[in-house]
Every structure is written in structure tokens, then in C-alpha cells.
């Protein structure tokens, strides 16, 4: 009498391998749940349970391609109008302020992960939008890549710390993290120059010459912008920047409507990447939300600091109307 083969489950050494087998048949081989159940000798209900467990245990990760948000007529219109490589638009119509910001930041995270290549040197600015994006960053495997903090540190109430978002992004992408061990700004240009001359900091700042990509947001020039609320710029300085025509804050720097640098004396006191280094990067990913930032985003685009734009619906429409 022939011996019956052992049940399928005996071939699995542990639960994870069973879940992986079911997930591979479902997601990669495109078998239906009923077909998988028949092949493995399991009920359809069991297959449903295994697929659910595979997600919970991190065996399966569902990723949505950020590029899927760049196929609309409005996206194409903005690409042509501003000569951008791509525009991603978060569908946020009817949502509140916080949810709009969160969804736009999540789309920014998807865009960055989708554009990454192993070995990239990526500069990341700090701010509340980038901080939210860091919490939404999908998992990646870029062990030869480096994620660099573009600016020095300071006390910021809106985020955990300037370094936290860079660390989270690097951790999610499986990349190396390099923070900048210096304050964002010093009281005198002479002090900043002395600090930049230190060999340890010189080596860190020199890495900004090799940037492949930058990931940042832009802020409007007002007293609520993060460089003002964090104390990096005083209220008197903010007033001066406004009188000099500043329209946007970009990686800690001020630019006017044409993207030209404003406040060089302020920049001389800062520690971080220069606007020239940001501009030389191959891909510049800007994520922003709210039609109130229309002028700021327009200034960044006009200055040649943006190749890939991630915005919410209202900002996209406002930019499309902007002259």
C-alpha cells in the first residue's frame, strides 16, 4: 500500500516561510486565493488569513508608486509650463489643513523612494513638511546610499529635532546617515568662517559637492516660517528680508521672485549647504502644500532649484494660474 504524502504544512519549517510561500503565489504569480488553496491543500479562508498575517509580520509590504500621481492633465500642464521633469499632485480636495499636509508629505516620501538609486548621495533639509515625509517613508534597500542633513541644528518646536527626519529617512531606505555636527547659525560671520575651517566640518561640507539628489520644502517669508520660529532669523532680519524682496526660504536661504539670493550677510553666518551646491544636484525634489506657498514655490522653480515637484491640489491649481 502506497504511503500518502505528508500534508503540505509539513514542508514548512516555520510560519514565516508558509506566509512567504502564500504571499509569493498571490502577489508575484498572480494566483487567486482559491487556486492557492487548491495547490497547497488549504481552505480559502486560511489563505486570506495568511495574507493578512504576512502584512502584519512585515513579510509583505504594499507600495504605491508615487509616479502614479503624475499622470493628470493638471500635472502635464505644470510640467510644460515650468519645464519640470515631473509633477506629482496629492488628491486633497475637501481635506483639512493637517490631513492635506500629511498626504502631500506622504506623496513626497513615495516620490523620493521611487527616484532613489543605490549609491545616491541625497541631501535632506529640515522642516515640518520634511519631518512628516520622514514618518511616511516607504521601506527601501539602498545600502550604498548616503542621506545627508543639509543644514546645521537648532531648537525647533515644530519637529522632534532637525536631525530626526534625516535619521528616519536613512533608516527607512536602508541607507547610511550623515548629520551635520554644527549649529545652523552663529552670531558673527567670523565665527562661522572659523567653524567651517575646522577639518572635521570641512570634510562634511565638502560632501555637498557630490549631491545626486536633494529633498526639501520651501517656506513663505513671514513670521511663522520655521527659520523665524526656531530663532535662526530674528524678527528684524525677517522684516529686512521682506523689504529686500525675499519670497521664499529654501534650505535655510532666502530667495526673491526670480530665485536670486537675498541676505548674503545672513548666509555668511549659516552652516550648511550653499544654494549653489543645492542647484548643482542632479535631481531636486520639492514638496509643498497650501496655495499660500504659491509665490514661494514659484520663486524656487524660477531659480532653477526644482526638477520634481510634489504639491497638493490647491497649490497645483494656483501654480497653474500663476503669471
Short mmCIF file of C-alpha atoms in Angstrom, two decimals:
data_model
loop_
_atom_site.label_atom_id
_atom_site.label_comp_id
_atom_site.label_asym_id
_atom_site.label_seq_id
_atom_site.Cartn_x
_atom_site.Cartn_y
_atom_site.Cartn_z
CA UNK A 1 0.00 0.00 0.00
CA UNK A 2 1.45 3.30 -1.05
CA UNK A 3 2.20 5.85 1.60
CA UNK A 4 0.27 9.11 1.45
CA UNK A 5 2.41 12.25 1.13
CA UNK A 6 2.59 14.35 4.25
CA UNK A 7 0.34 17.41 4.50
CA UNK A 8 1.62 20.50 2.77
CA UNK A 9 2.21 22.26 6.08
CA UNK A 10 4.92 19.67 6.94
CA UNK A 11 7.08 21.12 4.20
CA UNK A 12 7.26 24.44 6.04
CA UNK A 13 9.83 24.79 8.80
CA UNK A 14 8.08 27.75 10.39
CA UNK A 15 5.13 30.05 10.00
CA UNK A 16 7.07 32.79 8.21
CA UNK A 17 8.09 30.50 5.36
CA UNK A 18 4.46 29.42 4.95
CA UNK A 19 3.29 33.03 4.84
CA UNK A 20 6.04 33.90 2.36
CA UNK A 21 5.04 31.00 0.10
CA UNK A 22 1.39 32.07 0.07
CA UNK A 23 2.30 35.73 -0.48
CA UNK A 24 4.59 34.89 -3.39
CA UNK A 25 1.93 32.82 -5.12
CA UNK A 26 -0.64 35.57 -4.65
CA UNK A 27 1.36 38.75 -5.35
CA UNK A 28 4.05 37.53 -7.74
CA UNK A 29 2.46 34.58 -9.54
CA UNK A 30 -0.98 36.24 -9.56
CA UNK A 31 -2.84 33.10 -8.48
CA UNK A 32 -6.27 33.57 -6.96
CA UNK A 33 -6.87 32.71 -3.32
CA UNK A 34 -8.92 29.68 -4.41
CA UNK A 35 -6.11 28.47 -6.72
CA UNK A 36 -3.54 28.81 -3.93
CA UNK A 37 -5.78 26.94 -1.53
CA UNK A 38 -6.21 24.10 -4.02
CA UNK A 39 -2.48 23.92 -4.71
CA UNK A 40 -1.49 23.86 -1.04
CA UNK A 41 -4.44 21.88 0.27
CA UNK A 42 -5.71 24.76 2.39
CA UNK A 43 -9.09 26.46 2.61
CA UNK A 44 -9.64 29.85 1.03
CA UNK A 45 -10.31 31.30 4.49
CA UNK A 46 -6.88 30.09 5.60
CA UNK A 47 -5.24 31.74 2.59
CA UNK A 48 -7.00 35.03 3.42
CA UNK A 49 -5.74 34.75 6.99
CA UNK A 50 -2.17 34.00 5.86
CA UNK A 51 -2.10 37.01 3.52
CA UNK A 52 -3.31 39.23 6.35
CA UNK A 53 -0.66 37.84 8.69
CA UNK A 54 2.04 38.32 6.05
CA UNK A 55 1.30 42.07 6.02
CA UNK A 56 1.21 42.34 9.80
CA UNK A 57 4.52 40.50 10.19
CA UNK A 58 6.24 42.67 7.57
CA UNK A 59 6.76 39.81 5.12
CA UNK A 60 4.67 41.70 2.58
CA UNK A 61 4.90 45.45 2.12
CA UNK A 62 2.45 47.20 -0.17
CA UNK A 63 3.98 50.15 -2.05
CA UNK A 64 2.13 52.68 -4.15
CA UNK A 65 4.26 54.23 -6.89
CA UNK A 66 4.47 57.98 -6.46
CA UNK A 67 4.67 58.36 -10.24
CA UNK A 68 1.05 57.24 -10.43
CA UNK A 69 0.15 60.73 -9.19
CA UNK A 70 1.83 62.46 -12.13
CA UNK A 71 -0.47 61.44 -14.98
CA UNK A 72 -3.26 64.01 -14.77
CA UNK A 73 -3.90 66.86 -17.21
CA UNK A 74 -3.02 69.35 -14.47
CA UNK A 75 0.28 67.59 -13.83
CA UNK A 76 1.13 67.65 -17.53
CA UNK A 77 0.17 71.32 -17.73
CA UNK A 78 2.52 72.23 -14.86
CA UNK A 79 5.36 70.17 -16.34
CA UNK A 80 5.09 72.06 -19.62
CA UNK A 81 4.54 75.48 -18.07
CA UNK A 82 7.51 75.28 -15.72
CA UNK A 83 9.70 72.88 -17.74
CA UNK A 84 9.90 70.38 -14.89
CA UNK A 85 10.84 66.72 -15.20
CA UNK A 86 7.79 65.59 -13.23
CA UNK A 87 4.93 66.89 -11.08
CA UNK A 88 3.10 64.77 -8.50
CA UNK A 89 -0.24 66.04 -7.23
CA UNK A 90 -1.79 64.77 -3.99
CA UNK A 91 -5.55 64.45 -4.17
CA UNK A 92 -6.53 66.61 -1.19
CA UNK A 93 -9.72 68.38 -2.27
CA UNK A 94 -12.05 68.83 0.70
CA UNK A 95 -9.49 67.79 3.31
CA UNK A 96 -8.45 69.83 6.34
CA UNK A 97 -5.12 71.59 6.69
CA UNK A 98 -3.33 68.88 8.68
CA UNK A 99 -4.56 65.98 6.56
CA UNK A 100 -3.62 67.87 3.38
CA UNK A 101 -0.12 68.39 4.71
CA UNK A 102 0.20 64.77 5.78
CA UNK A 103 -0.96 63.38 2.43
CA UNK A 104 1.30 65.69 0.46
CA UNK A 105 4.25 64.77 2.66
CA UNK A 106 3.44 61.07 2.16
CA UNK A 107 3.44 61.57 -1.62
CA UNK A 108 6.78 63.32 -1.30
CA UNK A 109 8.15 60.29 0.53
CA UNK A 110 6.87 57.97 -2.20
CA UNK A 111 8.44 60.19 -4.86
CA UNK A 112 11.83 60.19 -3.16
CA UNK A 113 11.87 56.42 -2.69
CA UNK A 114 10.80 55.89 -6.30
CA UNK A 115 13.56 58.14 -7.63
CA UNK A 116 16.32 56.64 -5.47
CA UNK A 117 19.18 54.65 -6.95
CA UNK A 118 21.65 52.69 -4.86
CA UNK A 119 24.77 54.77 -4.36
CA UNK A 120 22.97 58.14 -4.38
CA UNK A 121 24.13 60.97 -2.13
CA UNK A 122 20.90 62.66 -1.02
CA UNK A 123 20.71 65.96 0.83
CA UNK A 124 17.71 66.50 3.11
CA UNK A 125 16.60 69.84 4.50
CA UNK A 126 14.80 70.15 7.82
CA UNK A 127 11.30 71.47 8.43
CA UNK A 128 7.81 70.33 9.39
CA UNK A 129 6.84 69.03 5.92
CA UNK A 130 10.07 67.03 5.53
CA UNK A 131 9.60 65.75 9.08
CA UNK A 132 6.14 64.43 8.17
CA UNK A 133 7.54 62.88 4.99
CA UNK A 134 10.20 61.07 7.02
CA UNK A 135 7.45 59.38 9.04
CA UNK A 136 5.76 58.20 5.83
CA UNK A 137 8.90 56.99 4.03
CA UNK A 138 8.41 53.52 2.50
CA UNK A 139 10.99 50.82 3.06
CA UNK A 140 13.87 50.63 0.62
CA UNK A 141 17.19 48.86 0.19
CA UNK A 142 19.89 51.37 -0.72
CA UNK A 143 22.86 50.31 1.41
CA UNK A 144 25.40 52.20 -0.70
CA UNK A 145 23.48 55.48 -0.48
CA UNK A 146 24.07 58.33 1.95
CA UNK A 147 21.44 60.67 3.39
CA UNK A 148 22.98 64.00 4.43
CA UNK A 149 21.45 66.72 6.60
CA UNK A 150 21.81 69.93 4.57
CA UNK A 151 21.78 72.40 7.46
CA UNK A 152 23.14 72.62 10.96
CA UNK A 153 20.97 72.07 14.01
CA UNK A 154 18.87 74.32 16.19
CA UNK A 155 15.98 74.10 18.64
CA UNK A 156 12.77 73.63 16.64
CA UNK A 157 9.39 73.25 18.32
CA UNK A 158 7.62 72.08 15.16
CA UNK A 159 9.74 68.91 14.81
CA UNK A 160 11.48 66.44 17.12
CA UNK A 161 14.87 67.77 16.04
CA UNK A 162 16.46 68.75 12.71
CA UNK A 163 18.43 65.51 12.74
CA UNK A 164 15.46 63.24 13.44
CA UNK A 165 13.91 63.37 9.96
CA UNK A 166 17.25 62.65 8.27
CA UNK A 167 17.83 59.66 10.55
CA UNK A 168 14.32 58.33 9.89
CA UNK A 169 14.65 58.69 6.11
CA UNK A 170 18.00 56.91 6.11
CA UNK A 171 16.65 54.14 8.34
CA UNK A 172 13.61 53.54 6.14
CA UNK A 173 15.67 53.50 2.95
CA UNK A 174 18.37 51.27 4.41
CA UNK A 175 20.96 53.97 3.69
CA UNK A 176 23.81 55.48 5.68
CA UNK A 177 23.03 58.68 7.59
CA UNK A 178 25.32 61.70 7.92
CA UNK A 179 24.10 64.55 10.10
CA UNK A 180 25.86 67.90 10.30
CA UNK A 181 27.62 68.37 13.64
CA UNK A 182 27.26 72.12 13.88
CA UNK A 183 24.72 74.83 14.78
CA UNK A 184 22.54 76.17 11.99
CA UNK A 185 23.70 79.74 12.54
CA UNK A 186 26.27 81.66 14.53
CA UNK A 187 26.19 85.20 15.88
CA UNK A 188 29.02 86.52 13.69
CA UNK A 189 30.31 85.69 10.20
CA UNK A 190 33.83 85.41 11.61
CA UNK A 191 32.76 82.66 13.99
CA UNK A 192 31.03 80.78 11.18
CA UNK A 193 34.12 81.07 8.99
CA UNK A 194 36.33 79.72 11.78
CA UNK A 195 33.99 76.78 12.30
CA UNK A 196 33.88 75.99 8.58
CA UNK A 197 37.68 75.95 8.58
CA UNK A 198 37.78 73.08 11.06
CA UNK A 199 38.96 69.93 9.21
CA UNK A 200 36.13 67.73 10.53
CA UNK A 201 33.47 70.17 9.34
CA UNK A 202 35.31 70.85 6.09
CA UNK A 203 35.01 67.18 5.18
CA UNK A 204 31.30 67.19 5.98
CA UNK A 205 30.60 70.34 3.97
CA UNK A 206 32.62 69.04 1.02
CA UNK A 207 30.17 66.13 0.68
CA UNK A 208 27.56 68.63 -0.53
CA UNK A 209 29.57 68.98 -3.74
CA UNK A 210 28.64 65.38 -4.57
CA UNK A 211 24.87 65.61 -4.13
CA UNK A 212 22.86 63.49 -6.57
CA UNK A 213 19.50 64.49 -5.16
CA UNK A 214 18.06 66.98 -2.69
CA UNK A 215 14.76 66.63 -0.84
CA UNK A 216 13.30 69.80 0.65
CA UNK A 217 10.29 72.01 1.18
CA UNK A 218 10.01 75.77 0.78
CA UNK A 219 8.55 78.28 3.18
CA UNK A 220 6.96 81.66 2.70
CA UNK A 221 8.82 84.65 4.12
CA UNK A 222 6.73 85.53 7.14
CA UNK A 223 6.99 85.44 10.89
CA UNK A 224 5.52 81.93 11.05
CA UNK A 225 8.21 80.35 8.89
CA UNK A 226 10.36 77.83 10.70
CA UNK A 227 13.61 79.81 10.49
CA UNK A 228 11.82 82.60 12.38
CA UNK A 229 10.03 80.45 14.96
CA UNK A 230 13.23 78.48 15.66
CA UNK A 231 15.20 81.67 16.28
CA UNK A 232 17.55 81.18 13.34
CA UNK A 233 16.41 84.55 12.00
CA UNK A 234 15.24 87.43 14.19
CA UNK A 235 12.05 89.41 13.56
CA UNK A 236 14.23 92.38 12.49
CA UNK A 237 16.01 90.20 9.95
CA UNK A 238 12.72 88.85 8.63
CA UNK A 239 11.50 92.41 8.13
CA UNK A 240 14.70 93.27 6.25
CA UNK A 241 14.40 90.20 4.03
CA UNK A 242 10.86 91.20 3.12
CA UNK A 243 11.95 94.74 2.25
CA UNK A 244 14.67 93.29 0.01
CA UNK A 245 12.10 91.30 -1.94
CA UNK A 246 12.51 87.83 -0.41
CA UNK A 247 9.73 85.44 -1.44
CA UNK A 248 10.87 82.04 -0.21
CA UNK A 249 13.01 80.20 2.32
CA UNK A 250 14.87 77.33 0.67
CA UNK A 251 17.26 75.11 2.69
CA UNK A 252 17.74 77.98 5.12
CA UNK A 253 18.46 80.56 2.40
CA UNK A 254 16.30 83.44 1.22
CA UNK A 255 15.47 83.97 -2.46
CA UNK A 256 13.47 86.60 -4.34
CA UNK A 257 10.78 86.10 -7.00
CA UNK A 258 13.42 85.27 -9.62
CA UNK A 259 15.23 82.81 -7.38
CA UNK A 260 18.15 85.15 -6.69
CA UNK A 261 19.84 85.01 -3.30
CA UNK A 262 18.74 87.56 -0.68
CA UNK A 263 20.59 88.25 2.57
CA UNK A 264 24.16 87.17 1.84
CA UNK A 265 25.27 88.52 5.23
CA UNK A 266 22.77 86.14 6.84
CA UNK A 267 24.05 83.24 4.75
CA UNK A 268 27.61 84.04 5.85
CA UNK A 269 26.60 83.19 9.42
CA UNK A 270 24.94 79.91 8.50
CA UNK A 271 26.44 76.42 8.48
CA UNK A 272 25.14 74.15 5.75
CA UNK A 273 24.86 73.59 2.02
CA UNK A 274 25.04 76.63 -0.20
CA UNK A 275 22.38 77.41 -2.79
CA UNK A 276 24.97 76.71 -5.49
CA UNK A 277 25.50 73.19 -4.11
CA UNK A 278 21.75 72.58 -3.96
CA UNK A 279 21.36 73.79 -7.54
CA UNK A 280 24.18 71.57 -8.85
CA UNK A 281 22.46 68.38 -7.67
CA UNK A 282 21.08 66.25 -10.50
CA UNK A 283 17.55 65.94 -9.10
CA UNK A 284 15.84 68.49 -6.82
CA UNK A 285 12.65 67.25 -5.18
CA UNK A 286 10.46 69.96 -3.68
CA UNK A 287 7.40 69.04 -1.61
CA UNK A 288 4.97 71.76 -0.52
CA UNK A 289 1.30 72.28 0.24
CA UNK A 290 -1.20 75.16 0.55
CA UNK A 291 -1.95 77.80 -2.07
CA UNK A 292 -0.39 80.27 0.40
CA UNK A 293 3.01 78.99 -0.76
CA UNK A 294 2.36 79.73 -4.43
CA UNK A 295 4.82 82.63 -4.63
CA UNK A 296 7.45 80.71 -2.65
CA UNK A 297 7.27 77.62 -4.87
CA UNK A 298 7.23 79.78 -8.00
CA UNK A 299 10.40 81.52 -6.81
CA UNK A 300 12.13 78.18 -6.21
CA UNK A 301 11.17 76.97 -9.69
CA UNK A 302 12.24 80.27 -11.30
CA UNK A 303 15.65 79.97 -9.66
CA UNK A 304 16.20 76.51 -11.13
CA UNK A 305 16.06 74.72 -7.78
CA UNK A 306 13.29 72.26 -8.67
CA UNK A 307 13.21 69.35 -11.11
CA UNK A 308 10.47 67.29 -9.43
CA UNK A 309 7.54 68.99 -7.72
CA UNK A 310 5.15 67.40 -5.21
CA UNK A 311 2.15 69.56 -4.28
CA UNK A 312 -1.45 69.32 -3.10
CA UNK A 313 -4.44 70.02 -5.35
CA UNK A 314 -4.98 73.65 -4.32
CA UNK A 315 -1.32 74.60 -4.77
CA UNK A 316 -1.18 72.84 -8.13
CA UNK A 317 -4.19 74.81 -9.37
CA UNK A 318 -2.78 78.07 -8.02
CA UNK A 319 0.57 77.46 -9.75
CA UNK A 320 -1.22 76.70 -12.99
CA UNK A 321 -2.96 80.09 -12.82
CA UNK A 322 0.12 81.99 -11.66
CA UNK A 323 1.61 84.53 -14.10
#
